Short mmCIF file of the C-alpha atoms (twelve columns), coordinates in Angstrom:
data_MODEL
# 
_entry.id   MODEL 
# 
loop_
_atom_site.group_PDB 
_atom_site.id 
_atom_site.type_symbol 
_atom_site.label_atom_id 
_atom_site.label_alt_id 
_atom_site.label_comp_id 
_atom_site.label_asym_id 
_atom_site.label_seq_id 
_atom_site.Cartn_x 
_atom_site.Cartn_y 
_atom_site.Cartn_z 
_atom_site.pdbx_PDB_model_num 
ATOM 1   C CA . MET A 1   18.947  -0.354  6.133  1 
ATOM 2   C CA . SER A 2   21.796  -1.250  8.582  1 
ATOM 3   C CA . VAL A 3   24.141  1.020   10.600 1 
ATOM 4   C CA . ASP A 4   27.888  -0.026  11.025 1 
ATOM 5   C CA . ARG A 5   29.924  1.699   13.902 1 
ATOM 6   C CA . SER A 6   33.250  1.175   15.150 1 
ATOM 7   C CA . GLU A 7   34.360  1.933   18.466 1 
ATOM 8   C CA . ALA A 8   37.741  1.831   20.182 1 
ATOM 9   C CA . VAL A 9   38.216  -0.385  22.825 1 
ATOM 10  C CA . THR A 10  40.476  0.824   26.050 1 
ATOM 11  C CA . GLY A 11  42.018  -1.763  28.365 1 
ATOM 12  C CA . PRO A 12  42.161  -5.728  27.484 1 
ATOM 13  C CA . GLY A 13  41.388  -5.903  23.849 1 
ATOM 14  C CA . ALA A 14  42.714  -2.444  23.246 1 
ATOM 15  C CA . GLY A 15  43.517  -2.019  19.258 1 
ATOM 16  C CA . GLU A 16  40.180  -4.411  18.510 1 
ATOM 17  C CA . SER A 17  37.273  -2.731  17.063 1 
ATOM 18  C CA . LEU A 18  33.946  -3.644  17.592 1 
ATOM 19  C CA . THR A 19  31.393  -3.473  14.818 1 
ATOM 20  C CA . ALA A 20  27.365  -3.271  15.882 1 
ATOM 21  C CA . GLU A 21  24.813  -3.670  13.173 1 
ATOM 22  C CA . THR A 22  21.240  -3.249  13.353 1 
ATOM 23  C CA . ALA A 23  18.855  -4.486  10.576 1 
ATOM 24  C CA . VAL A 24  15.216  -3.251  10.242 1 
ATOM 25  C CA . ARG A 25  12.796  -5.495  9.491  1 
ATOM 26  C CA . THR A 26  10.282  -4.746  6.977  1 
ATOM 27  C CA . PHE A 27  6.746   -5.939  6.535  1 
ATOM 28  C CA . ALA A 28  4.737   -6.313  3.052  1 
ATOM 29  C CA . VAL A 29  1.716   -4.087  2.150  1 
ATOM 30  C CA . ALA A 30  -1.578  -5.894  1.244  1 
ATOM 31  C CA . PRO A 31  -1.318  -7.259  -2.553 1 
ATOM 32  C CA . GLY A 32  -2.998  -4.692  -4.936 1 
ATOM 33  C CA . ALA A 33  -3.088  -1.878  -2.352 1 
ATOM 34  C CA . ARG A 34  -2.012  1.534   -2.922 1 
ATOM 35  C CA . LEU A 35  -1.448  2.599   0.752  1 
ATOM 36  C CA . ASN A 36  -2.141  6.126   1.969  1 
ATOM 37  C CA . VAL A 37  0.507   7.558   4.481  1 
ATOM 38  C CA . ARG A 38  -0.702  10.010  7.100  1 
ATOM 39  C CA . ASN A 39  0.863   12.100  9.268  1 
ATOM 40  C CA . GLY A 40  -0.752  10.904  12.239 1 
ATOM 41  C CA . PRO A 41  -2.382  7.745   13.431 1 
ATOM 42  C CA . GLY A 42  -5.907  7.754   12.027 1 
ATOM 43  C CA . THR A 43  -7.966  8.821   8.909  1 
ATOM 44  C CA . ASN A 44  -8.499  12.440  10.307 1 
ATOM 45  C CA . TYR A 45  -4.975  13.082  9.750  1 
ATOM 46  C CA . SER A 46  -3.518  14.578  6.291  1 
ATOM 47  C CA . ILE A 47  -2.571  12.156  3.641  1 
ATOM 48  C CA . VAL A 48  1.461   13.215  2.904  1 
ATOM 49  C CA . ARG A 49  2.073   10.472  0.228  1 
ATOM 50  C CA . VAL A 50  0.725   7.332   -1.202 1 
ATOM 51  C CA . LEU A 51  2.687   4.047   -1.226 1 
ATOM 52  C CA . PRO A 52  2.879   2.014   -4.773 1 
ATOM 53  C CA . GLU A 53  1.332   -1.319  -4.890 1 
ATOM 54  C CA . GLY A 54  3.840   -3.954  -3.894 1 
ATOM 55  C CA . SER A 55  5.555   -1.613  -0.976 1 
ATOM 56  C CA . ARG A 56  7.169   -2.899  2.022  1 
ATOM 57  C CA . VAL A 57  7.298   -0.912  5.146  1 
ATOM 58  C CA . PRO A 58  9.593   -0.719  8.174  1 
ATOM 59  C CA . ILE A 59  7.594   -0.526  11.864 1 
ATOM 60  C CA . PHE A 60  9.386   1.700   14.414 1 
ATOM 61  C CA . CYS A 61  6.521   1.971   16.560 1 
ATOM 62  C CA . GLN A 62  2.862   1.645   16.523 1 
ATOM 63  C CA . ALA A 63  0.161   3.701   17.854 1 
ATOM 64  C CA . PRO A 64  -3.636  3.246   18.639 1 
ATOM 65  C CA . GLY A 65  -5.905  5.545   16.494 1 
ATOM 66  C CA . THR A 66  -9.056  5.180   14.091 1 
ATOM 67  C CA . ALA A 67  -10.284 1.762   13.275 1 
ATOM 68  C CA . VAL A 68  -9.713  1.020   9.401  1 
ATOM 69  C CA . THR A 69  -11.209 -2.404  7.869  1 
ATOM 70  C CA . GLY A 70  -8.642  -3.819  5.245  1 
ATOM 71  C CA . PRO A 71  -7.345  -6.976  3.684  1 
ATOM 72  C CA . TYR A 72  -5.973  -8.137  6.978  1 
ATOM 73  C CA . GLY A 73  -8.944  -7.270  9.378  1 
ATOM 74  C CA . THR A 74  -10.172 -4.427  11.110 1 
ATOM 75  C CA . SER A 75  -7.629  -2.516  13.259 1 
ATOM 76  C CA . LYS A 76  -7.081  0.427   15.566 1 
ATOM 77  C CA . ILE A 77  -3.361  0.113   15.136 1 
ATOM 78  C CA . TRP A 78  -1.268  2.660   13.025 1 
ATOM 79  C CA . ASP A 79  2.095   1.623   12.152 1 
ATOM 80  C CA . ASN A 80  4.857   4.333   12.292 1 
ATOM 81  C CA . ILE A 81  6.828   3.938   9.043  1 
ATOM 82  C CA . ASP A 82  8.972   7.178   9.121  1 
ATOM 83  C CA . ASN A 83  9.322   10.397  11.049 1 
ATOM 84  C CA . GLY A 84  5.628   11.628  11.394 1 
ATOM 85  C CA . GLU A 85  4.108   9.129   9.025  1 
ATOM 86  C CA . PHE A 86  1.406   6.540   9.930  1 
ATOM 87  C CA . VAL A 87  -0.089  3.765   8.134  1 
ATOM 88  C CA . SER A 88  -3.134  1.537   9.048  1 
ATOM 89  C CA . ASP A 89  -2.131  -2.098  10.362 1 
ATOM 90  C CA . ALA A 90  -5.215  -3.386  8.389  1 
ATOM 91  C CA . TYR A 91  -2.984  -3.123  5.381  1 
ATOM 92  C CA . VAL A 92  0.325   -4.442  6.513  1 
ATOM 93  C CA . HIS A 93  0.835   -8.116  6.814  1 
ATOM 94  C CA . THR A 94  2.396   -8.671  10.420 1 
ATOM 95  C CA . GLY A 95  1.263   -11.868 10.858 1 
ATOM 96  C CA . THR A 96  -0.673  -10.898 14.029 1 
ATOM 97  C CA . ASP A 97  -3.617  -9.078  15.062 1 
ATOM 98  C CA . GLY A 98  -1.839  -7.289  17.747 1 
ATOM 99  C CA . TYR A 99  1.383   -4.975  18.076 1 
ATOM 100 C CA . VAL A 100 4.691   -6.081  16.568 1 
ATOM 101 C CA . ALA A 101 6.509   -3.183  17.924 1 
ATOM 102 C CA . SER A 102 6.764   -0.748  20.705 1 
ATOM 103 C CA . ARG A 103 3.884   1.667   21.249 1 
ATOM 104 C CA . CYS A 104 4.936   5.221   19.884 1 
ATOM 105 C CA . SER A 105 5.660   8.156   22.297 1 
ATOM 106 C CA . PHE A 106 4.421   11.526  21.565 1 
# 
């Protein structure tokens, strides 16, 4: 996903346009896993959908929550992959046991 935006410039360089691109990095879900997506950072939250095997997910922010044991160890970190949608970091290959994104603010 990328976002392109052009803005008019005033003063020196007027008439030129600037383009800003923002790329969202995605991470692989563990091989063979169909991953529950929940509406909050924990197993006590409702499942809103299930990701199919071979999925990749963006991580917009991360939050502490229920500890889950998965293919990548045990983690209390939950990844926000969309508005109000979280998956356990224990099933996402981020390459680290720690945070890879800023903490979510609720």
